[in-house]
Amino acid sequence: MSSDCNFVYTLPEYVLDRTVIINGNHEHRVSGFKLAKASDYFKRQLIELRRGELEKSRIRARSLCDLQIEPLHVNYDDLIGFEMMLSFTHCSEEARCDLTKSLNSKQLVSILKAGTHFEVPDFVEYFIDAMKQKLTTQNVWDYWTALEPISDIAPDLTNFSRNFLLKHFLETCSSDEFLLQTADKLKLLLRDDALNASNELELFRQLERWVAVDPIKRSAHFGGLLACLRLGRLTAAELDEIKASIYVSENQQDCSRILSIAQSIVDSNTTGVNPSAQHDGIALDEGHAYSGCVLYKNRIYIIGGYISSGPTQMLKVLELATGTWRYLSPMHEKRNYICACLLDNAIYALGGHNGRHRLNTVERYDPEQNNWTFVSQMRQVRSDAGADSLNGKIYVCGGFDGHHFYDSVECYDPKVDQWTLLAPMQNIRSGVSVIGFNNCLYAIGGNDGLQRLRTVERYDPETNQWQTMPSMIRQRSNFCIVAMDDSIYVMGGWSDETNSTIALVEKWVPGMQNSWEQTKELYLPASANCCCGIKGLDVIKNFL
C-alpha cells in the first residue's frame, strides 16, 4: 500500500510506469498498461498522452530512449471512488476480496459512479456482485436508499435491492433504517403487488411503530398508509384489532371509509361468498377428485383422478401464460387415488385405482415429447398413498391395497430404475400428504384405518429414520399440501372432528415453530383436492 490515502496495489514497483495526478495535488504511481486494459477512458487518455510525448521527442530530435514520460492529469471530485477504482486495477484477487469486506452503501455509490465515469465495467460488476452477497434484512434499507438517486447508473442493482426489500419486507422492518423512511417511500413499497407479507396485521403493527417515532408529524400520513394494506386478507378479529388502534381513532376521517370497505370484504369471506375471488375463466370443464397435480415450467398438470364417469387416465394442462386448458396424451392406465410428483423434468404417476383393481404400476411422462412410458413397478400395491421427490429420488409413503392400510415406505432411483423398501413410518397412513422440504421428507395426517390423524413425522434419508414432529391442529386426511418460502401449508381435507370436509388451512415453519398455526381458510371446504405452489408475480398477476 502506498502512503498516499487509500490506494492499494500488489504489483511490483517497476511496473508502475506512470504518474496520475488527481485534481492537481494528489498523485499516485500506476501501471499505464493495467489502466488502459481495464478502462476505455484511460486507454484513450493514455494514447493521446503518448502521442504528445512522441511529438515533443520528435521536435527535440531525440530517440525514444529519451522519451520524457509526462503525468496523466485527472479531475474528479470523489477521491474515494477514484482510488477504489485504481486499487481494483492494481491488485490481486485476494486483495480485491479484502476491498469488499468493509463495503458500505456510501462506498458503493462512489464505486458505481467512478466505474461508470471512467468506463471500468469489470470494476462495477465485481462490486455489484459483492453487494448482492452482503445484502441482509438489516442493511437493505441503507443500500436501497443510497441507490435510488443513481438508479439510472445501476438500474438492475437498484431493482435487486428493491426486490429484496419486497421479498423480506416484514423482516426488514426490525431495522432502525425502516423507521427513518419517508411516508412516500413506504407507500411506494406497500402498493407494489410484489410485496411479500404473510400477515397484514403485522404490517399494520410496523406502521404503528413508524408513526410512533414522530406522532405529531407522521400521524397525518396514517390514513394513506392504511389504504395501501391488503385489508381484505384479515380475519374479523384482526380487523377489530386495527379498528381499536389509537392512530385510527385520531384519523377517523381518513380511515373510516377504508375500514368500511375492508369490513364488507371480511364479512363476505366469513360467509364464504366472495365475488371478487371468482375466476370461472380457468375452471376445469368438469370436477376432479383424487387427482395428481404438478407444476412444471409455468404449467399446471392435472393427472388422472375421479370424474363423473369414474376413474380417468386423462392428463390436462393449464397454461398460466394464457389461462387456457389443453388435453395432452393420456396415461396408459386409469388412475384414481393417484399420487404424482415431478423429478428431473419428468412427471411420475404412481399407483392408484383403475375402477377394478388397485395398482403398483408407475408411469413417467415426458412433457417435451408428450408421451408416457412405464417404469419399474412399486414393491407394493398402493392407492391413496403420498409421494414426492427429494434429492434425485422419489419416495412413496403409506396407502391402501384394498384390505390393509400401510406404514411402509419405498424409494425409486431413476438411475437404476429400481424401488427399495425403507424404514416404515411410525404410524399407518392412507390419504396421507407427503412433501420433501429442506432435505427431509414429511408425512402429514392421513387415516390409520380407525381414525384421521393430526400427527406429523419427518424422514431423514441420511439415517433412514423417522422422527415425530409437532402435530397439526385438526385431524385430516385427503388434503392438499404445499411448501412456500420457509413454511409448509396444509389445506382442506376430511376431518373426523367435524365428520365433514373442512376449509381449515394451517401453516408450520419447520425448525422455527413448535406448533402449527391457523391461517386464512379456503373459501369453500375441499377434500380429495390437489394443489401446487406458484412463485413469480409475472406468472400469477393475471389471476389476482
XYZ file of C-alpha atoms in Angstrom:
544
model
C 0.000 0.000 0.000
C 1.324 3.469 -0.829
C 1.479 6.148 1.848
C -0.984 8.289 -0.066
C -4.606 7.780 1.022
C -6.384 4.524 0.180
C -4.700 3.282 -2.999
C -3.916 -0.446 -2.620
C -1.679 -2.315 -5.048
C 0.117 -5.654 -5.166
C 2.122 -5.056 -8.352
C 5.914 -4.717 -8.180
C 7.181 -1.144 -8.174
C 8.982 -1.460 -11.502
C 5.740 -1.860 -13.473
C 4.331 1.391 -12.080
C 5.450 3.447 -15.055
C 3.018 6.336 -14.910
C 2.097 9.109 -12.510
C -1.531 10.091 -12.116
C -2.229 13.492 -10.594
C -5.770 13.912 -9.274
C -7.226 17.402 -9.002
C -3.766 18.913 -9.329
C -2.478 17.950 -5.889
C -2.862 14.222 -5.251
C -0.621 11.765 -7.099
C -0.070 8.017 -7.426
C 2.335 5.844 -9.367
C 0.301 3.473 -11.555
C 0.646 0.973 -14.398
C -0.379 2.529 -17.673
C -0.889 -0.920 -19.157
C -3.255 -2.004 -16.359
C -5.280 1.190 -16.633
C -5.579 1.003 -20.404
C -6.557 -2.667 -20.274
C -9.294 -2.090 -17.691
C -10.699 1.201 -18.942
C -11.533 2.549 -22.400
C -11.493 6.016 -20.850
C -7.870 5.695 -19.724
C -6.919 3.922 -22.929
C -7.986 6.992 -24.897
C -6.277 9.351 -22.454
C -3.009 7.434 -22.450
C -2.934 7.129 -26.245
C -3.389 10.877 -26.526
C -0.729 11.481 -23.880
C 1.746 9.189 -25.655
C 1.158 10.999 -28.956
C 2.032 14.246 -27.244
C 5.162 12.737 -25.739
C 6.274 11.404 -29.133
C 5.633 14.738 -30.800
C 7.724 16.569 -28.208
C 10.500 13.998 -28.603
C 10.412 14.461 -32.392
C 10.690 18.221 -32.040
C 13.703 17.755 -29.810
C 15.072 15.311 -32.444
C 15.781 12.718 -29.830
C 15.293 8.950 -29.796
C 12.576 7.050 -27.979
C 15.138 6.278 -25.313
C 14.991 9.938 -24.369
C 11.177 9.976 -24.269
C 10.005 12.080 -21.354
C 7.028 10.408 -19.613
C 4.510 13.009 -18.587
C 1.961 12.691 -15.766
C -1.688 11.987 -16.503
C -3.891 14.705 -15.028
C -7.382 13.736 -13.893
C -10.054 15.957 -12.416
C -12.610 14.024 -10.384
C -14.303 15.183 -7.207
C -14.759 11.801 -5.475
C -11.321 10.644 -4.368
C -12.695 7.560 -2.565
C -14.320 6.156 -5.689
C -11.297 7.002 -7.838
C -8.822 5.300 -5.514
C -11.049 2.229 -5.187
C -11.007 2.010 -8.975
C -7.201 2.328 -9.065
C -6.871 -0.311 -6.349
C -9.114 -2.744 -8.224
C -6.990 -2.485 -11.369
C -3.696 -2.833 -9.493
C -4.168 -5.652 -7.000
C -4.568 -9.416 -6.795
C -7.839 -11.302 -6.424
C -7.162 -11.811 -2.727
C -6.624 -8.091 -2.211
C -9.762 -7.329 -4.228
C -11.709 -9.570 -1.892
C -10.347 -7.593 1.056
C -11.654 -4.392 -0.534
C -15.211 -5.725 -0.328
C -15.091 -6.633 3.361
C -15.730 -3.097 4.561
C -18.057 -2.199 1.692
C -20.922 0.092 2.687
C -23.636 1.941 0.798
C -21.685 5.201 0.559
C -18.639 3.438 -0.885
C -20.812 1.508 -3.308
C -22.330 4.683 -4.722
C -18.820 6.139 -5.132
C -17.682 2.945 -6.852
C -20.618 2.848 -9.256
C -20.159 6.486 -10.196
C -16.401 6.164 -10.669
C -16.662 2.889 -12.566
C -19.268 4.337 -14.903
C -17.444 7.629 -15.426
C -14.076 6.005 -16.127
C -15.600 3.091 -18.076
C -14.329 0.195 -15.957
C -17.112 -2.420 -16.351
C -15.307 -5.244 -14.531
C -14.867 -2.965 -11.515
C -18.572 -2.136 -11.459
C -19.698 -5.751 -11.889
C -17.306 -7.014 -9.217
C -18.692 -4.722 -6.549
C -22.289 -5.234 -7.667
C -21.807 -8.965 -7.081
C -20.146 -8.237 -3.734
C -23.054 -6.044 -2.661
C -25.588 -8.736 -3.578
C -23.701 -11.184 -1.360
C -23.605 -8.719 1.539
C -27.275 -7.719 1.363
C -29.244 -8.569 4.523
C -32.543 -7.588 6.099
C -30.612 -5.227 8.358
C -28.728 -3.248 5.690
C -31.046 -3.368 2.665
C -32.841 -0.111 3.565
C -29.493 1.681 3.649
C -28.453 0.311 0.260
C -31.831 0.913 -1.384
C -31.982 4.497 -0.109
C -28.464 5.170 -1.374
C -29.052 3.547 -4.774
C -32.412 5.140 -5.629
C -30.893 8.535 -6.648
C -28.461 6.807 -9.050
C -30.885 4.236 -10.455
C -30.043 5.431 -13.973
C -26.439 4.264 -13.467
C -27.262 0.864 -11.969
C -30.933 0.078 -12.649
C -30.518 -3.682 -12.215
C -28.855 -3.275 -8.820
C -31.466 -0.786 -7.643
C -34.195 -3.216 -8.673
C -32.345 -6.040 -6.947
C -32.293 -4.180 -3.626
C -35.924 -3.152 -4.049
C -36.997 -6.726 -4.820
C -35.039 -7.937 -1.795
C -36.963 -5.426 0.308
C -40.281 -6.553 -1.106
C -39.489 -10.225 -0.588
C -38.336 -9.807 3.036
C -40.341 -6.732 3.983
C -41.523 -7.748 7.450
C -38.046 -8.926 8.445
C -36.502 -5.644 7.280
C -38.879 -3.677 9.495
C -36.815 -4.675 12.548
C -34.013 -2.469 11.218
C -33.700 1.072 12.572
C -33.416 2.242 8.964
C -37.072 1.322 8.421
C -38.110 3.925 10.978
C -36.213 6.621 9.050
C -38.079 6.137 5.766
C -40.467 8.748 4.402
C -44.182 8.094 4.041
C -43.916 8.361 0.269
C -41.226 5.663 0.100
C -43.250 3.340 2.305
C -46.357 3.851 0.176
C -44.340 3.057 -2.934
C -43.390 -0.325 -1.491
C -46.698 -1.131 0.194
C -48.596 -0.607 -3.067
C -46.307 -2.940 -5.002
C -48.014 -6.205 -5.943
C -44.711 -7.996 -5.335
C -44.770 -7.148 -1.616
C -44.375 -10.438 0.252
C -46.064 -10.215 3.646
C -47.770 -13.237 5.128
C -49.702 -11.185 7.677
C -51.279 -7.779 7.057
C -51.865 -7.266 10.776
C -48.124 -7.483 11.379
C -47.623 -4.924 8.605
C -50.087 -2.649 10.381
C -48.164 -3.008 13.651
C -44.962 -1.992 11.890
C -46.699 1.116 10.559
C -47.744 1.934 14.120
C -44.067 1.703 15.125
C -43.150 4.033 12.291
C -45.755 6.636 13.324
C -44.719 6.393 16.986
C -41.275 7.798 16.124
C -42.846 11.226 15.492
C -46.621 11.073 16.080
C -47.226 14.779 15.546
C -45.788 14.816 12.020
C -46.388 11.238 10.920
C -49.945 10.698 12.127
C -51.218 12.740 9.180
C -49.910 10.025 6.821
C -51.618 7.157 8.651
C -54.774 7.021 6.548
C -52.777 6.972 3.316
C -50.556 4.169 4.591
C -53.549 2.184 5.829
C -55.077 2.375 2.348
C -52.001 0.590 0.967
C -52.570 -2.539 3.055
C -54.427 -5.570 1.696
C -57.063 -5.420 4.416
C -59.278 -7.985 2.712
C -56.810 -10.660 3.836
C -57.571 -10.005 7.507
C -59.739 -12.115 9.759
C -62.593 -10.441 11.633
C -60.560 -10.464 14.861
C -57.538 -8.902 13.143
C -59.672 -6.150 11.623
C -61.156 -5.413 15.053
C -57.639 -5.007 16.448
C -56.821 -2.483 13.737
C -60.019 -0.548 14.417
C -59.009 -0.277 18.078
C -55.689 1.402 17.235
C -55.195 4.855 18.723
C -53.944 6.114 15.365
C -57.162 5.002 13.678
C -59.146 6.884 16.328
C -57.080 10.014 15.755
C -57.581 9.781 11.970
C -61.201 8.659 11.731
C -61.913 10.884 8.760
C -59.150 9.302 6.676
C -59.598 5.742 7.950
C -63.360 5.195 8.248
C -64.077 4.658 4.539
C -61.117 2.316 4.104
C -62.117 0.227 7.117
C -65.746 0.129 5.994
C -64.713 -1.415 2.666
C -62.413 -3.846 4.478
C -65.245 -4.864 6.807
C -67.525 -5.748 3.897
C -64.808 -7.915 2.325
C -64.028 -9.656 5.617
C -67.745 -10.302 6.176
C -68.098 -11.830 2.713
C -65.053 -14.003 3.351
C -66.628 -15.238 6.576
C -69.817 -16.276 4.796
C -67.829 -17.927 2.016
C -69.199 -15.552 -0.620
C -66.537 -13.507 -2.320
C -67.439 -12.480 -5.867
C -64.077 -10.788 -6.375
C -62.326 -14.105 -5.774
C -64.167 -15.954 -8.514
C -62.250 -16.748 -11.673
C -64.529 -19.012 -13.699
C -62.400 -18.393 -16.782
C -59.877 -21.024 -15.644
C -62.273 -23.557 -14.112
C -61.951 -27.190 -15.192
C -64.640 -28.384 -17.598
C -65.709 -30.970 -15.007
C -64.967 -31.792 -11.401
C -61.924 -33.848 -10.479
C -61.175 -35.624 -7.205
C -58.227 -37.710 -6.007
C -56.093 -36.374 -8.888
C -52.408 -35.569 -9.016
C -51.171 -32.012 -9.523
C -47.713 -30.926 -10.712
C -46.261 -27.546 -11.664
C -43.699 -27.573 -14.477
C -42.440 -24.594 -16.494
C -45.376 -22.298 -15.693
C -47.873 -25.034 -16.493
C -50.142 -26.870 -14.064
C -50.692 -30.535 -14.928
C -53.750 -32.391 -13.584
C -53.187 -36.134 -13.699
C -55.902 -38.770 -13.529
C -58.358 -38.881 -10.635
C -62.089 -39.387 -10.464
C -64.588 -37.634 -12.770
C -68.310 -38.084 -13.403
C -67.738 -41.227 -15.491
C -65.376 -42.802 -12.940
C -61.572 -43.183 -12.758
C -59.770 -41.442 -15.623
C -56.461 -41.625 -17.440
C -56.720 -38.035 -18.675
C -53.905 -35.513 -18.499
C -54.797 -31.826 -18.644
C -52.564 -28.787 -18.504
C -53.302 -25.181 -17.594
C -51.117 -22.694 -19.469
C -50.619 -19.958 -16.893
C -49.452 -17.507 -19.547
C -52.795 -17.666 -21.359
C -55.174 -19.073 -18.727
C -56.262 -21.874 -21.064
C -56.572 -25.640 -20.608
C -55.385 -28.312 -23.045
C -55.732 -32.086 -23.170
C -52.455 -33.976 -23.508
C -51.549 -37.593 -24.100
C -53.468 -39.771 -21.596
C -51.837 -42.286 -19.284
C -51.802 -45.961 -20.209
C -53.993 -46.791 -17.205
C -56.897 -45.121 -15.465
C -55.773 -43.925 -12.048
C -57.983 -42.741 -9.201
C -56.483 -42.147 -5.699
C -53.260 -41.387 -7.567
C -50.114 -39.778 -6.254
C -47.881 -37.781 -8.578
C -44.662 -35.784 -8.447
C -42.007 -34.137 -10.600
C -38.440 -35.409 -10.878
C -35.754 -34.386 -13.373
C -38.160 -32.681 -15.800
C -40.499 -35.688 -15.879
C -43.884 -36.266 -14.240
C -44.487 -39.554 -12.440
C -47.936 -41.103 -11.823
C -47.804 -43.745 -9.111
C -50.277 -46.443 -8.111
C -53.955 -45.643 -7.639
C -57.169 -47.478 -8.502
C -58.395 -48.142 -12.044
C -62.023 -48.879 -11.128
C -61.409 -52.609 -10.703
C -58.008 -53.067 -9.106
C -55.531 -51.143 -7.033
C -52.199 -50.666 -8.766
C -48.477 -50.872 -8.190
C -47.617 -49.661 -11.698
C -45.792 -46.392 -12.331
C -45.781 -44.239 -15.460
C -43.416 -41.434 -16.421
C -44.500 -38.533 -18.628
C -42.094 -36.538 -20.798
C -43.564 -33.014 -21.215
C -41.320 -32.278 -24.183
C -42.317 -35.416 -26.113
C -45.895 -35.634 -24.763
C -45.729 -39.369 -24.119
C -45.986 -41.811 -21.220
C -43.756 -44.816 -20.542
C -43.927 -47.440 -17.813
C -41.043 -47.693 -15.345
C -40.421 -50.329 -12.683
C -43.414 -51.271 -10.564
C -43.554 -50.450 -6.880
C -42.968 -53.341 -4.496
C -46.472 -52.949 -3.054
C -49.897 -52.169 -4.495
C -50.827 -48.675 -3.325
C -53.765 -46.342 -3.730
C -54.338 -43.193 -1.663
C -50.608 -43.006 -0.875
C -48.447 -39.889 -0.653
C -45.356 -39.174 -2.740
C -42.759 -36.532 -3.501
C -39.265 -36.267 -4.926
C -36.208 -35.412 -2.860
C -32.534 -35.250 -3.829
C -32.961 -37.103 -7.114
C -35.255 -39.869 -5.870
C -38.995 -40.485 -5.418
C -40.434 -41.513 -2.062
C -43.878 -43.137 -1.698
C -45.431 -43.471 1.748
C -48.408 -45.372 3.118
C -51.595 -46.020 1.169
C -54.199 -48.790 0.929
C -54.241 -52.066 -1.021
C -57.967 -52.789 -0.664
C -57.508 -54.795 2.531
C -54.724 -53.186 4.551
C -53.561 -49.683 5.373
C -49.793 -49.216 5.092
C -46.991 -47.709 7.127
C -44.429 -48.871 4.551
C -42.206 -46.561 2.506
C -40.324 -47.207 -0.708
C -37.895 -45.188 -2.772
C -37.366 -45.082 -6.549
C -33.970 -44.355 -8.078
C -34.392 -43.391 -11.769
C -30.703 -44.006 -12.465
C -31.137 -47.754 -11.973
C -34.942 -47.937 -12.432
C -35.337 -49.701 -9.107
C -37.531 -49.479 -5.989
C -36.146 -50.048 -2.476
C -38.092 -50.510 0.760
C -37.069 -48.089 3.515
C -37.765 -47.767 7.228
C -41.542 -47.729 7.805
C -43.330 -44.711 9.220
C -44.197 -44.624 12.917
C -47.898 -44.564 12.001
C -50.067 -46.310 9.426
C -51.216 -43.648 6.959
C -53.580 -43.694 3.978
C -54.840 -40.465 2.463
C -51.532 -39.025 3.666
C -49.861 -35.905 2.307
C -46.112 -36.134 1.723
C -43.690 -33.332 0.901
C -39.935 -33.008 0.509
C -38.592 -29.945 2.306
C -35.077 -28.897 3.340
C -33.531 -32.313 2.571
C -36.112 -34.211 4.620
C -39.416 -35.892 3.852
C -42.549 -35.066 5.838
C -45.563 -37.397 6.157
C -48.555 -35.471 7.477
C -52.015 -36.569 8.609
C -53.929 -39.363 6.892
C -56.097 -42.265 8.031
C -54.808 -45.250 10.023
C -57.913 -47.356 9.391
C -59.548 -46.294 12.653
C -59.380 -42.526 12.598
C -57.979 -39.493 10.800
C -54.628 -38.281 12.103
C -53.160 -34.938 13.061
C -49.690 -36.362 13.650
C -46.612 -35.434 11.616
C -43.345 -37.288 11.140
C -40.095 -36.497 9.344
C -37.812 -38.863 7.462
C -34.068 -38.278 7.193
C -32.610 -40.056 4.115
C -29.125 -39.924 5.657
C -30.101 -42.002 8.700
C -33.133 -43.881 7.278
C -35.098 -42.913 10.388
C -38.447 -41.264 11.134
C -38.893 -38.674 13.870
C -42.077 -37.260 15.419
C -42.787 -33.610 14.627
C -45.389 -31.145 16.013
C -48.942 -32.275 15.256
C -51.472 -30.282 13.257
C -54.380 -28.532 14.972
C -57.025 -30.599 13.174
C -57.220 -34.285 12.248
C -57.449 -34.668 8.488
C -56.874 -36.944 5.503
C -57.040 -36.441 1.732
C -55.966 -32.820 1.887
C -53.513 -30.862 -0.211
C -50.105 -29.640 0.838
C -47.560 -27.131 -0.439
C -44.283 -25.573 0.709
C -43.803 -21.847 0.203
C -40.697 -19.975 1.352
C -39.898 -21.373 4.814
C -43.338 -22.810 5.585
C -45.481 -25.881 4.949
C -49.203 -25.297 4.371
C -51.996 -27.890 4.621
C -55.420 -27.111 3.157
C -58.828 -28.701 3.473
C -59.380 -32.448 3.740
C -61.801 -34.688 5.618
C -61.862 -34.485 9.421
C -63.410 -36.886 11.948
C -63.754 -33.998 14.382
C -66.464 -32.425 12.232
C -67.293 -35.594 10.271
C -67.141 -33.445 7.163
C -64.982 -31.810 4.551
C -63.187 -28.796 6.040
C -61.850 -25.455 4.800
C -59.245 -25.042 7.542
C -55.730 -24.036 6.441
C -52.737 -24.486 8.738
C -49.144 -23.338 8.480
C -45.943 -24.579 10.089
C -42.325 -23.413 9.857
C -40.105 -26.493 10.382
C -37.171 -25.797 12.656
C -38.615 -22.460 13.761
C -42.018 -23.229 15.298
C -43.077 -25.915 17.766
C -46.709 -25.766 16.716
C -48.949 -25.221 13.722
C -50.946 -22.024 13.323
C -54.253 -21.435 11.604
C -54.289 -19.063 8.628
C -56.994 -17.773 6.332
C -59.441 -20.527 5.400
C -60.346 -21.703 1.918
C -63.455 -20.024 0.510
C -65.143 -23.431 0.319
C -64.485 -26.716 2.144
C -62.475 -29.109 -0.029
C -61.351 -32.719 0.243
C -59.661 -35.070 -2.238
C -58.203 -31.861 -3.664
C -54.747 -31.143 -5.022
C -52.604 -28.020 -5.310
C -49.189 -26.666 -6.240
C -47.204 -23.589 -5.257
C -46.528 -20.949 -7.898
C -43.812 -18.338 -7.480
C -43.267 -15.224 -9.535
C -45.634 -12.297 -9.783
C -45.341 -12.179 -13.567
C -46.851 -15.665 -13.701
C -49.836 -15.125 -11.408
C -50.668 -11.418 -11.661
C -53.434 -12.043 -14.203
C -55.206 -14.237 -11.656
C -55.040 -11.829 -8.720
